[in-house]
Short mmCIF file of C-alpha atoms and ligand atoms in Angstrom, two decimals:
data_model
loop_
_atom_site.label_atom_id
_atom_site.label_comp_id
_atom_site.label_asym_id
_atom_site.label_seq_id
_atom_site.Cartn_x
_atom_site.Cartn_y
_atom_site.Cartn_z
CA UNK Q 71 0.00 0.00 0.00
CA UNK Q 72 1.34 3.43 -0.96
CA UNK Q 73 0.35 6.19 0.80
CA UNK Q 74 0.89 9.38 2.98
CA UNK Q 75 0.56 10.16 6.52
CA UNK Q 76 -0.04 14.06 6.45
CA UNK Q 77 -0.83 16.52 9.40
CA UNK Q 78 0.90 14.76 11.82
CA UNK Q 79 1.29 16.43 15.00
CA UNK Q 80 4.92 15.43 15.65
CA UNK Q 81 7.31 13.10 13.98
CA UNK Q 82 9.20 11.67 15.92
CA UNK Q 83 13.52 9.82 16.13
CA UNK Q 84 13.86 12.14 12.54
CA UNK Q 85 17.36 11.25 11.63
CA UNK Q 86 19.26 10.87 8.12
CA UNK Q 87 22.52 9.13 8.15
CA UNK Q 88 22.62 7.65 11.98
CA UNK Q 89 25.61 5.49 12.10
CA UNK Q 90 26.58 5.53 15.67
CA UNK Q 91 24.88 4.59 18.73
CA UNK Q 92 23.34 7.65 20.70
CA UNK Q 93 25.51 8.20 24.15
CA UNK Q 94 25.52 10.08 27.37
CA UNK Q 95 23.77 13.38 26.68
CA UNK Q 96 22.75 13.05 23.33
CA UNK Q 97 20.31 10.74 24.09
CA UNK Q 98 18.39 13.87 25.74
CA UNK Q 99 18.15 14.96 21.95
CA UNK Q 100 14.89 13.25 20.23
CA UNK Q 101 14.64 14.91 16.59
CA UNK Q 102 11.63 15.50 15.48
CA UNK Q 103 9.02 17.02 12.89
CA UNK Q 104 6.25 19.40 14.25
CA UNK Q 105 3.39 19.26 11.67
CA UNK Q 106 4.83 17.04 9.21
CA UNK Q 107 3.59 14.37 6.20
CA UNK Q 108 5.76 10.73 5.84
CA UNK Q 109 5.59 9.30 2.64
CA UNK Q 110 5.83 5.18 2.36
CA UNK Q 111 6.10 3.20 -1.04
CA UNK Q 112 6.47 -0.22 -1.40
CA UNK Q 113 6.69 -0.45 2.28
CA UNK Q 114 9.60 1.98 2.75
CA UNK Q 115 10.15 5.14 4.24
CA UNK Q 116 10.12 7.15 0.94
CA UNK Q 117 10.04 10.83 2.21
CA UNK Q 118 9.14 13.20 5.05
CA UNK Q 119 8.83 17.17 5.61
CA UNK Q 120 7.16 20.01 7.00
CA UNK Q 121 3.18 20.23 6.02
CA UNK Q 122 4.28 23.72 4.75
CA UNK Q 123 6.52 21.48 2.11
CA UNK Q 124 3.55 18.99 0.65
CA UNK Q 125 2.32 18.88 -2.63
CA UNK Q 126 -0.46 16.01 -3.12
CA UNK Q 127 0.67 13.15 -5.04
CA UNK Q 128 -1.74 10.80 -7.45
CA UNK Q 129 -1.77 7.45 -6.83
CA UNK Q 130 -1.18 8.36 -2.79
CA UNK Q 131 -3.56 6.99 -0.38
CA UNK Q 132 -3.85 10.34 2.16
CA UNK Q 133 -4.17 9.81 5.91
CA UNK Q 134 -4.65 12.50 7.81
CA UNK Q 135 -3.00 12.22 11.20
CA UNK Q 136 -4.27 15.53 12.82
CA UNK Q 137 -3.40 14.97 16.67
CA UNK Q 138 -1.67 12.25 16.01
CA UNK Q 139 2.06 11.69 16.78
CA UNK Q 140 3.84 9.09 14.66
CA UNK Q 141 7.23 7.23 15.58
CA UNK Q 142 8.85 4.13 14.11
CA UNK Q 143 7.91 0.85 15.88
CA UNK Q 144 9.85 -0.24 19.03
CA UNK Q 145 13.03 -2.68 18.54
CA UNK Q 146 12.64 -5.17 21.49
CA UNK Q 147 16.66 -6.42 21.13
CA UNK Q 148 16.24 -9.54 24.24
CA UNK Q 149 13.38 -11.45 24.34
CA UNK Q 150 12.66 -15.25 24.99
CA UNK Q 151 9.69 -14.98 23.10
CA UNK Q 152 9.33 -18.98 22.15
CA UNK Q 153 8.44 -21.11 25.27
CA UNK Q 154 5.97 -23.57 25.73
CA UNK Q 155 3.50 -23.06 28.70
CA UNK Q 156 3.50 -20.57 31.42
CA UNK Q 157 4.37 -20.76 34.62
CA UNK Q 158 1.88 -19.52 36.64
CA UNK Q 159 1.85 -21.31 39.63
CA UNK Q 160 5.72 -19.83 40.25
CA UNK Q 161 3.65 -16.62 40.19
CA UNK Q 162 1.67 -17.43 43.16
CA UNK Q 163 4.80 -19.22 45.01
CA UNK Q 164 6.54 -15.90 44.54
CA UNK Q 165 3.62 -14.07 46.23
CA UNK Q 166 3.80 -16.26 49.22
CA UNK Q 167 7.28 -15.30 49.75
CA UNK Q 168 10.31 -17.57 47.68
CA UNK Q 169 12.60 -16.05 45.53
CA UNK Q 170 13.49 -16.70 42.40
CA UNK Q 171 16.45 -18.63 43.49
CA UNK Q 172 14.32 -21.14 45.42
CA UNK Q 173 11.86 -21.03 43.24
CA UNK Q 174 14.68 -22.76 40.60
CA UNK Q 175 16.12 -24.60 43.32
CA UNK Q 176 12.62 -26.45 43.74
CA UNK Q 177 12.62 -27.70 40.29
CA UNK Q 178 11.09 -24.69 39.21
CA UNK Q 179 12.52 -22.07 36.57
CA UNK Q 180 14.51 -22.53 33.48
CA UNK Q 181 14.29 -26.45 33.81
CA UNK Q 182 10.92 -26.24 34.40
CA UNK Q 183 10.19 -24.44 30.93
CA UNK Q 184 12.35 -26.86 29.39
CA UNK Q 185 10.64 -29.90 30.42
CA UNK Q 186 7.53 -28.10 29.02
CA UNK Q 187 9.20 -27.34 25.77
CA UNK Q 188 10.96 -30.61 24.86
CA UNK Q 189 7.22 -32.45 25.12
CA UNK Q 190 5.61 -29.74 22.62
CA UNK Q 191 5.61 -30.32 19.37
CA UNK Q 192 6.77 -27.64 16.94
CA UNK Q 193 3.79 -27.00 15.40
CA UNK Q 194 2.16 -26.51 18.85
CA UNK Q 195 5.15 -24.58 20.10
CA UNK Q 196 5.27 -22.21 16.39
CA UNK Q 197 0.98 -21.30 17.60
CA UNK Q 198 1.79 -20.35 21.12
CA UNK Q 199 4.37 -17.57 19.79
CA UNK Q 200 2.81 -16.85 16.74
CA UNK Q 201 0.31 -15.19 19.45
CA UNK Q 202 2.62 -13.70 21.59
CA UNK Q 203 4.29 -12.27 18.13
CA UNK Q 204 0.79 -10.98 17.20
CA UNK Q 205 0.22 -9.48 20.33
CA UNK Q 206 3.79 -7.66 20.67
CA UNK Q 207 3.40 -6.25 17.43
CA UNK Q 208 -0.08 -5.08 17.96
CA UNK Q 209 1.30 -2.88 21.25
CA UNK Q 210 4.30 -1.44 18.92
CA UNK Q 211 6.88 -3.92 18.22
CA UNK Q 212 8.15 -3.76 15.00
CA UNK Q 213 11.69 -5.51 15.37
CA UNK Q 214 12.25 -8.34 17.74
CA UNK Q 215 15.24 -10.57 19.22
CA UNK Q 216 14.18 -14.16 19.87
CA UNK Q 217 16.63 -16.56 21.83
CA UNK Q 218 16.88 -20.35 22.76
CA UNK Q 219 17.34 -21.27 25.99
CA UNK Q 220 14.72 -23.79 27.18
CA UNK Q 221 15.19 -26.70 24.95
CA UNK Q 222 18.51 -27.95 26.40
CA UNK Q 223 18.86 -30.53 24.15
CA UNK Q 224 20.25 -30.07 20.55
CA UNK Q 225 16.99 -31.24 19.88
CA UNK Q 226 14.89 -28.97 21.34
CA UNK Q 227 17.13 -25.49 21.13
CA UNK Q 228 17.16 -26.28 17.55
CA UNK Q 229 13.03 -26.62 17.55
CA UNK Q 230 12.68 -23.62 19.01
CA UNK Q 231 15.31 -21.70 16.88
CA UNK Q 232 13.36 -23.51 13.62
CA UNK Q 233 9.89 -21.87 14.94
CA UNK Q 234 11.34 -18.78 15.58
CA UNK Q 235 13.01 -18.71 11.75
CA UNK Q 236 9.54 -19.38 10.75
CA UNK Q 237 7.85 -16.70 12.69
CA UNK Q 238 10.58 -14.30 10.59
CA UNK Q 239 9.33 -16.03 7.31
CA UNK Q 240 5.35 -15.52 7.96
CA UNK Q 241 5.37 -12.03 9.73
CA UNK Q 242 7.60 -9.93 7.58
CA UNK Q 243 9.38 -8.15 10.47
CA UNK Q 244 13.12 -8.15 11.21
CA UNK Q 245 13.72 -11.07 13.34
CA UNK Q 246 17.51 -11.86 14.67
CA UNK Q 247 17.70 -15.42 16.71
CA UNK Q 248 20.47 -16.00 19.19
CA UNK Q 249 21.68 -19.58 20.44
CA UNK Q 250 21.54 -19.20 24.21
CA UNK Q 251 21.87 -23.20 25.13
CA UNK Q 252 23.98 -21.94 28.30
CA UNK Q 253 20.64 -20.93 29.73
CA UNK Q 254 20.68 -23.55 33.15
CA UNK Q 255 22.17 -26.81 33.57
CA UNK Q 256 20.01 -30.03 32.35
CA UNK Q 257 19.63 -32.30 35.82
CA UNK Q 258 21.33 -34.97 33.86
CA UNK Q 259 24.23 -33.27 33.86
CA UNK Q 260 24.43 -33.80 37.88
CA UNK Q 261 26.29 -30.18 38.16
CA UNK Q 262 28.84 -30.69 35.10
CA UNK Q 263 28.75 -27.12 34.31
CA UNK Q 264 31.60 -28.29 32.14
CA UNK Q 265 30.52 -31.06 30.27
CA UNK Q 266 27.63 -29.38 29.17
CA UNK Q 267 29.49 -26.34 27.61
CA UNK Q 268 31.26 -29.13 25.58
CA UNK Q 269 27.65 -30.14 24.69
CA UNK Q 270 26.64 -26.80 23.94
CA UNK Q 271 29.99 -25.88 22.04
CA UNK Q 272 30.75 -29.26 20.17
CA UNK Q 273 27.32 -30.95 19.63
CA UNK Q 274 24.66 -28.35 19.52
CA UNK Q 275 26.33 -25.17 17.95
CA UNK Q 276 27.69 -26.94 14.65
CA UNK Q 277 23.94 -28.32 13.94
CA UNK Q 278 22.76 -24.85 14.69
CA UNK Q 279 25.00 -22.87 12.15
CA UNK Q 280 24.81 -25.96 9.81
CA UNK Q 281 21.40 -25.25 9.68
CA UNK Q 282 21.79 -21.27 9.69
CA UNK Q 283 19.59 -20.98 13.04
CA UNK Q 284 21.57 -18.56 14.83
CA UNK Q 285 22.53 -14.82 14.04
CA UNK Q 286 24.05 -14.55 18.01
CA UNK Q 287 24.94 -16.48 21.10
CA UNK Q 288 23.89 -15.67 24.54
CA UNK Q 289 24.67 -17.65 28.28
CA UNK Q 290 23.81 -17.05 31.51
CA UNK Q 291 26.75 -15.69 33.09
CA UNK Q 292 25.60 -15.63 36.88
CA UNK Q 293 26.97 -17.22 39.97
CA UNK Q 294 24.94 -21.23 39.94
CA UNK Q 295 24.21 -20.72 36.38
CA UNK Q 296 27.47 -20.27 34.22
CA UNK Q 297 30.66 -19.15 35.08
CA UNK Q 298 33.87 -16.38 33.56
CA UNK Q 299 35.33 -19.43 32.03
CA UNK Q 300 32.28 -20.94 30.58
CA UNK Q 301 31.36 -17.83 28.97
CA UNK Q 302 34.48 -16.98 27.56
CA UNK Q 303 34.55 -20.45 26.13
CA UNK Q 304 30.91 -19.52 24.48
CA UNK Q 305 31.87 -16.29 23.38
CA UNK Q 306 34.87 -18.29 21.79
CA UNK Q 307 32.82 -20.31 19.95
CA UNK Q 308 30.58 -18.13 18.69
CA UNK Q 309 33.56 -16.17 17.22
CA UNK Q 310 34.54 -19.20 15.16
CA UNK Q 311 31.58 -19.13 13.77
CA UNK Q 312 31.17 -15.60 13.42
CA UNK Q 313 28.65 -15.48 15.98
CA UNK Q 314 28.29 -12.05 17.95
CA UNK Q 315 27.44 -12.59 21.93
CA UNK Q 316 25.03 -11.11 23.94
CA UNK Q 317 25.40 -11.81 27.31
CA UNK Q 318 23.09 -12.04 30.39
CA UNK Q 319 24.96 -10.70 32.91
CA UNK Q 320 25.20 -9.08 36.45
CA UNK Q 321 21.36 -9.89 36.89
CA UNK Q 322 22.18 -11.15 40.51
CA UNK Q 323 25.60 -10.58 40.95
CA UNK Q 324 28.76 -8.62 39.65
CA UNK Q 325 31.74 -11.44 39.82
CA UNK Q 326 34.16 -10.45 36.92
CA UNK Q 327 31.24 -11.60 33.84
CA UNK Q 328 30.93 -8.19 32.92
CA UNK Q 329 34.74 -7.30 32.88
CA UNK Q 330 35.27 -10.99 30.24
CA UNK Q 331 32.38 -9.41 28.18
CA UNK Q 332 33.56 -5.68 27.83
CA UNK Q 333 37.59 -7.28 26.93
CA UNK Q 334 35.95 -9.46 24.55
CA UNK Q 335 33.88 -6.37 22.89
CA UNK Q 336 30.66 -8.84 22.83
CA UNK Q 337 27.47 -7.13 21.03
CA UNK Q 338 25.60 -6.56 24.08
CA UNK Q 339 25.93 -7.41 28.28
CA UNK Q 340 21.69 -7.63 29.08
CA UNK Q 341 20.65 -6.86 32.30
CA UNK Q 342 22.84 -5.25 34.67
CA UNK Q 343 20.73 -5.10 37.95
CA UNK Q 344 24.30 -5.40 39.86
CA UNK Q 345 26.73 -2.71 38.30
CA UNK Q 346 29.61 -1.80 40.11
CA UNK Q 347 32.01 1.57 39.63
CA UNK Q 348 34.58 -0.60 37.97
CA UNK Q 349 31.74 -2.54 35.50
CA UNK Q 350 31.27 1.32 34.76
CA UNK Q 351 35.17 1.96 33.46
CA UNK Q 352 35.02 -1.40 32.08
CA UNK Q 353 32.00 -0.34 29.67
CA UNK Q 354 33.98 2.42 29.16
CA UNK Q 355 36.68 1.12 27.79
CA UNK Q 356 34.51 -1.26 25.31
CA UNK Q 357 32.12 -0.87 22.03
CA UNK Q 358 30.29 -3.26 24.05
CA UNK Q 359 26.38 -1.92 24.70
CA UNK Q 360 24.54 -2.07 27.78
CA UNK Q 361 21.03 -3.27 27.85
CA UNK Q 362 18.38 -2.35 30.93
CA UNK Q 363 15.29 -4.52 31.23
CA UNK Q 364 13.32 -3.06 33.62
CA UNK Q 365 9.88 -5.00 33.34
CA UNK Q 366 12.44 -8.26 34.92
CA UNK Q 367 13.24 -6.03 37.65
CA UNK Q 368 9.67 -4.70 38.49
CA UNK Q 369 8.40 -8.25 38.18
CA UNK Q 370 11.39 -10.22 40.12
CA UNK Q 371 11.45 -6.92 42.08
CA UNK Q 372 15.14 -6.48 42.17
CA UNK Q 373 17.10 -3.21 41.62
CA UNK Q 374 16.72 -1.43 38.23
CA UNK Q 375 19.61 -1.22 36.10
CA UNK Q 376 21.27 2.19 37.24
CA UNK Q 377 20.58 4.37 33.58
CA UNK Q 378 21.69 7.81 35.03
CA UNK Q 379 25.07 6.27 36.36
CA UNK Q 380 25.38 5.07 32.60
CA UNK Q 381 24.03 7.95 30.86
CA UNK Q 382 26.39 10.16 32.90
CA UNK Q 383 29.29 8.15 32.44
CA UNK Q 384 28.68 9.09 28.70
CA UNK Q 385 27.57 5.37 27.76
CA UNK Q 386 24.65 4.08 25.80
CA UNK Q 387 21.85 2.76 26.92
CA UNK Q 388 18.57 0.24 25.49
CA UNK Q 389 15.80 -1.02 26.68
CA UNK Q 390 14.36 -4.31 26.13
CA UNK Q 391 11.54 -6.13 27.28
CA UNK Q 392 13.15 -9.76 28.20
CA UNK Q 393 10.09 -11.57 27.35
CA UNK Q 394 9.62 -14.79 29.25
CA UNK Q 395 8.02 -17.09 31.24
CA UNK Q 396 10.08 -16.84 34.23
CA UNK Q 397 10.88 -13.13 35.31
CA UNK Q 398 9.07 -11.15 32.68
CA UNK Q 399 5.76 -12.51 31.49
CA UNK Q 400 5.29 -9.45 29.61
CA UNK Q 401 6.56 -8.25 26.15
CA UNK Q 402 4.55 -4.96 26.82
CA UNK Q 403 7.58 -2.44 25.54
CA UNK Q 404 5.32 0.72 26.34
CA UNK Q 405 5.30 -0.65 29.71
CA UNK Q 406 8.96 -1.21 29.32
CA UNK Q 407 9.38 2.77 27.83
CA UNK Q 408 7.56 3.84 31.52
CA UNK Q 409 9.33 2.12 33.83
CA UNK Q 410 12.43 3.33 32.00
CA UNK Q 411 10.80 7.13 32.74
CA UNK Q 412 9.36 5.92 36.26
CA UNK Q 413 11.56 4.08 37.96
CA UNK Q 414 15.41 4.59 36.31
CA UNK Q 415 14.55 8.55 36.14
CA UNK Q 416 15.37 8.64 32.55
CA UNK Q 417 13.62 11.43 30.20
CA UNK Q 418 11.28 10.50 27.71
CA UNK Q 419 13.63 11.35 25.36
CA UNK Q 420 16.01 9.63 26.74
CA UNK Q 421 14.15 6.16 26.96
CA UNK Q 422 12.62 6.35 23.49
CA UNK Q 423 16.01 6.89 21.84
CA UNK Q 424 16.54 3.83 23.86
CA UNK Q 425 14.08 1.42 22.79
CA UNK Q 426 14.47 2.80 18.98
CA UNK Q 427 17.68 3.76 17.21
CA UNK Q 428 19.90 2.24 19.98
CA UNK Q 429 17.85 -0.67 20.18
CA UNK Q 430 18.23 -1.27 16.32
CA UNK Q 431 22.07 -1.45 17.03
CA UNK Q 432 22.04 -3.73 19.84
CA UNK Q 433 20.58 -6.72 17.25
CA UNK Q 434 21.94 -5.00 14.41
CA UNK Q 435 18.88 -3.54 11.75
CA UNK Q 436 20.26 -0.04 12.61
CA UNK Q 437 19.87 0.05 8.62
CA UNK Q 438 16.20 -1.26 8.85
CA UNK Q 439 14.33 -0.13 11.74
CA UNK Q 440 14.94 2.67 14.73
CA UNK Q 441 14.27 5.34 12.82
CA UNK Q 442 12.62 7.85 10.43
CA UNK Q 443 15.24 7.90 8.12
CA UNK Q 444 14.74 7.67 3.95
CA UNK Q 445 15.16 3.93 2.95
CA UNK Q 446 14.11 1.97 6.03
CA UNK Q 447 11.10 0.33 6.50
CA UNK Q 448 7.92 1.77 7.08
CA UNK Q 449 7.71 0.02 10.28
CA UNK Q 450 5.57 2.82 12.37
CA UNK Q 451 3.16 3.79 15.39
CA UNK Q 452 0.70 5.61 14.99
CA UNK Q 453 -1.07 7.09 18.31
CA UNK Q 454 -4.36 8.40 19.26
CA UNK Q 455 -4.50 12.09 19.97
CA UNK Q 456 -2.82 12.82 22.74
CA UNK Q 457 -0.87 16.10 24.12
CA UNK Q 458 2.63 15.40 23.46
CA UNK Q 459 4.81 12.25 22.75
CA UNK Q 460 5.66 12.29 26.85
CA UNK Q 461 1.87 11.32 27.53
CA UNK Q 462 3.15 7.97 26.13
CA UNK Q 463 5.26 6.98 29.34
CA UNK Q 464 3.20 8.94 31.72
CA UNK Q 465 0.06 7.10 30.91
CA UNK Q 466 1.30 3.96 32.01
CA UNK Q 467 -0.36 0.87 31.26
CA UNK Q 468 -2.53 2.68 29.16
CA UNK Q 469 -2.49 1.90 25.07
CA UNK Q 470 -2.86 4.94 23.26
CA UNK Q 471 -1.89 3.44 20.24
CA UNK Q 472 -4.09 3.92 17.17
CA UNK Q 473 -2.32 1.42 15.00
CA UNK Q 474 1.14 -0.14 13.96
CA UNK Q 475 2.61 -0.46 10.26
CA UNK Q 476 4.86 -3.37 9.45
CA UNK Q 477 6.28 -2.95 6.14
CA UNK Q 478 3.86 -0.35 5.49
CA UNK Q 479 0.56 -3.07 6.05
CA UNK Q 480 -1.90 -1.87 8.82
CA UNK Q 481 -1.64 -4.53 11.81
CA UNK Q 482 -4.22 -3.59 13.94
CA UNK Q 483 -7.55 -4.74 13.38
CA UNK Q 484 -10.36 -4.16 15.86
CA UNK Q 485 -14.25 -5.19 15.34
O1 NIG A 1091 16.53 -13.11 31.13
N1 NIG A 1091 18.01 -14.65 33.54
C1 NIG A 1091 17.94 -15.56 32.76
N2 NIG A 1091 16.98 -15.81 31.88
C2 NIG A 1091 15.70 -15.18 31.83
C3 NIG A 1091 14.73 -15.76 32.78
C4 NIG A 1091 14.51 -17.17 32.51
C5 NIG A 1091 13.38 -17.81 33.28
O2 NIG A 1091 13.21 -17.59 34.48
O3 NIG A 1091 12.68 -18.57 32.61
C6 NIG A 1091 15.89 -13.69 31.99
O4 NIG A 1091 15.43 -13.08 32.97
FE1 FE A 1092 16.66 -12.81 29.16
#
């Protein structure tokens, strides 16, 4: 569909020629369009200016936007978005008082997911996420990470890596998968942390890139999960295959994971609860991006990932929604967008840049999605009227979203 969105009240993450991440106070710059028209052909971002600038075009559908403030689709970079099940009942346990840790401790958790996951089929496990994929996109989404991580097997991590190829295949959107195998230990493995790296290394990651499943690798650096040396044998072996990392890290505890992961100049270190001073100067001193997912820490309630510390060290910063079972059953990134606002005091500006353009780097489609620049896709929100693009995270929990273009194709479709 070819058309043009005209009168819009603001346009927002306006940028030509973005090549860089956006960094310390920079990110407090959001460029945008007051009163402007976008133009999309053949499902890209064709042009954009000032209303005082349009000339009406045949062939154009027109859609007038009057109060209406249009910005390109959120880029969730870390999500587990294929699992099989739910775990409610860990909900309720957590209410009554165990942690997280006991909860896993009990059976519960990762290995729980992944017994779940290795008795669904893949055609059952491909309709549970096609609706959480539906329902993501439908509340802005327009770019998503997907990783492995409860199949355990080769077996199953490859299932779930094959549904989420297909999801990419049927729904059009920029979809990156990552190989996170490292996610807990299989019981069988009676606490050989080691022998199942050699697993994970030697007998699941060649199938994987035979197959041309992965685009990254991920494991769960964190004391009884995976240790330094297991990780820097992962990030290893994704480099022999050309494999970027991203690494969950420092979600409990800061023990030297973070430090491995800035040396090795991995893609992204996701999470960051725990972040010491000298995590800070190791950042610093790396390409390597930091990722915040707040909706884990409001649901898990443990500390937020410290954004101003970042910010004014003059780092980066995204936002992601970690989508899961376990500690964020919620892929809700306008909820993610107001906790960023709420809780880690970061502007609006601030967190949309966040969960946009430096989003788009941390999975790498900075050249698809992030934003309004000539050439990328028309992958867009479009809101209801509302006052001004900061009544987004200040309404929180609230959708004022009117509708979402994927490639240019309306995705919202109410009764
Ligand atoms: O990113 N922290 C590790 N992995 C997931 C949670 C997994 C689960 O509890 O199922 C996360 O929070
Ligand atoms: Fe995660």
């Amino acid at each position: 569909m070819n058309f043009i969105l005209i009168n819009i009240k603001e346009l927002l993450q306006v940028r030509e020629n973005q090549t860089q991440v956006v960094k310390g106070k920079e990110l407090q710059h959001l460029p945008t369009l007051k009163n402007a028209w976008l133009k999309v052909e053949d499902g890209i971002i064709s042009d954009y200016g000032a209303m005082d600038t349009f000339e009406n075009h045949a062939n154009f559908k027109i859609i007038d936007c009057t109060g209406k403030i249009v910005l390109p689709t959120w880029v969730d970079s870390h999500t587990h978005l294929v699992y099989a099940g739910n775990r409610e009942s860990e909900f309720v346990d957590r209410i009554k008082g165990l942690t997280y840790a006991e909860i896993a401790a009990k059976g519960g958790g990762i290995i729980n997911s992944a017994e779940k996951l290795q008795q669904t089929s893949e055609a059952d496990l491909y309709q549970q996420s096609k609706i959480r994929l539906q329902e993501v996109i439908a509340m802005g989404t327009g770019a998503i990470e997907i990783k492995s991580g409860y199949g355990l097997t080769a077996e199953a991590e490859m299932k779930m890596l094959r549904v989420a190829k297909r999801l990419q295949k049927e729904f059009d959107l920029p979809i990156k998968t990552t190989f996170l195998g490292a996610h807990a230990l299989p019981k069988s493995f009676n606490g050989n942390t080691s022998a199942y790296i050699d697993e994970v290394i030697d007998e699941m990651l060649p199938k994987i890139v035979e197959e041309d499943l992965a685009d990254f690798i991920d494991i769960f650096c964190e004391k009884n999960y995976f240790e330094i040396e297991d990780t820097q044998r992962k990030i290893d072996a994704g480099k022999k295959y050309n494999l970027p990392a991203k690494v969950h890290v420092n979600q409990f505890t800061s023990f030297g994971g973070l430090q491995l992961c800035a040396e090795n100049n991995v893609l992204s270190v996701d999470h960051l609860e725990v972040l010491t001073e000298e995590d800070i100067q190791h950042l610093k001193a790396s390409s390597t991006l930091p990722v915040a997912l707040p909706s884990c820490s409001f649901y898990l309630e443990i500390p937020y990932t410290p954004a101003r510390k970042l910010i004014e060290n003059n780092l980066p910063i995204v936002l992601a929604s970690d989508y899961n079972p376990g500690s964020t059953p919620s892929g809700n990134m306008n909820f993610v967008v107001s906790l960023a606002c709420i809780k880690m005091k970061m502007t609006p500006e601030e967190a949309i840049n966040a969960a946009t353009i430096n989003a788009a780097f941390a999975m790498q489609v900075e050249n698809k999605v992030g934003s309004i620049t000539k050439g990328k896709l028309a992958n867009l929100i479009i809101t209801e009227p509302i006052h001004s693009y900061a009544f987004l995270p200040y309404s929180f929990g609230c959708n004022h979203i009117e509708e979402v273009y994927i490639k240019g194709q309306p995705q919202i479709h109410k009764a």
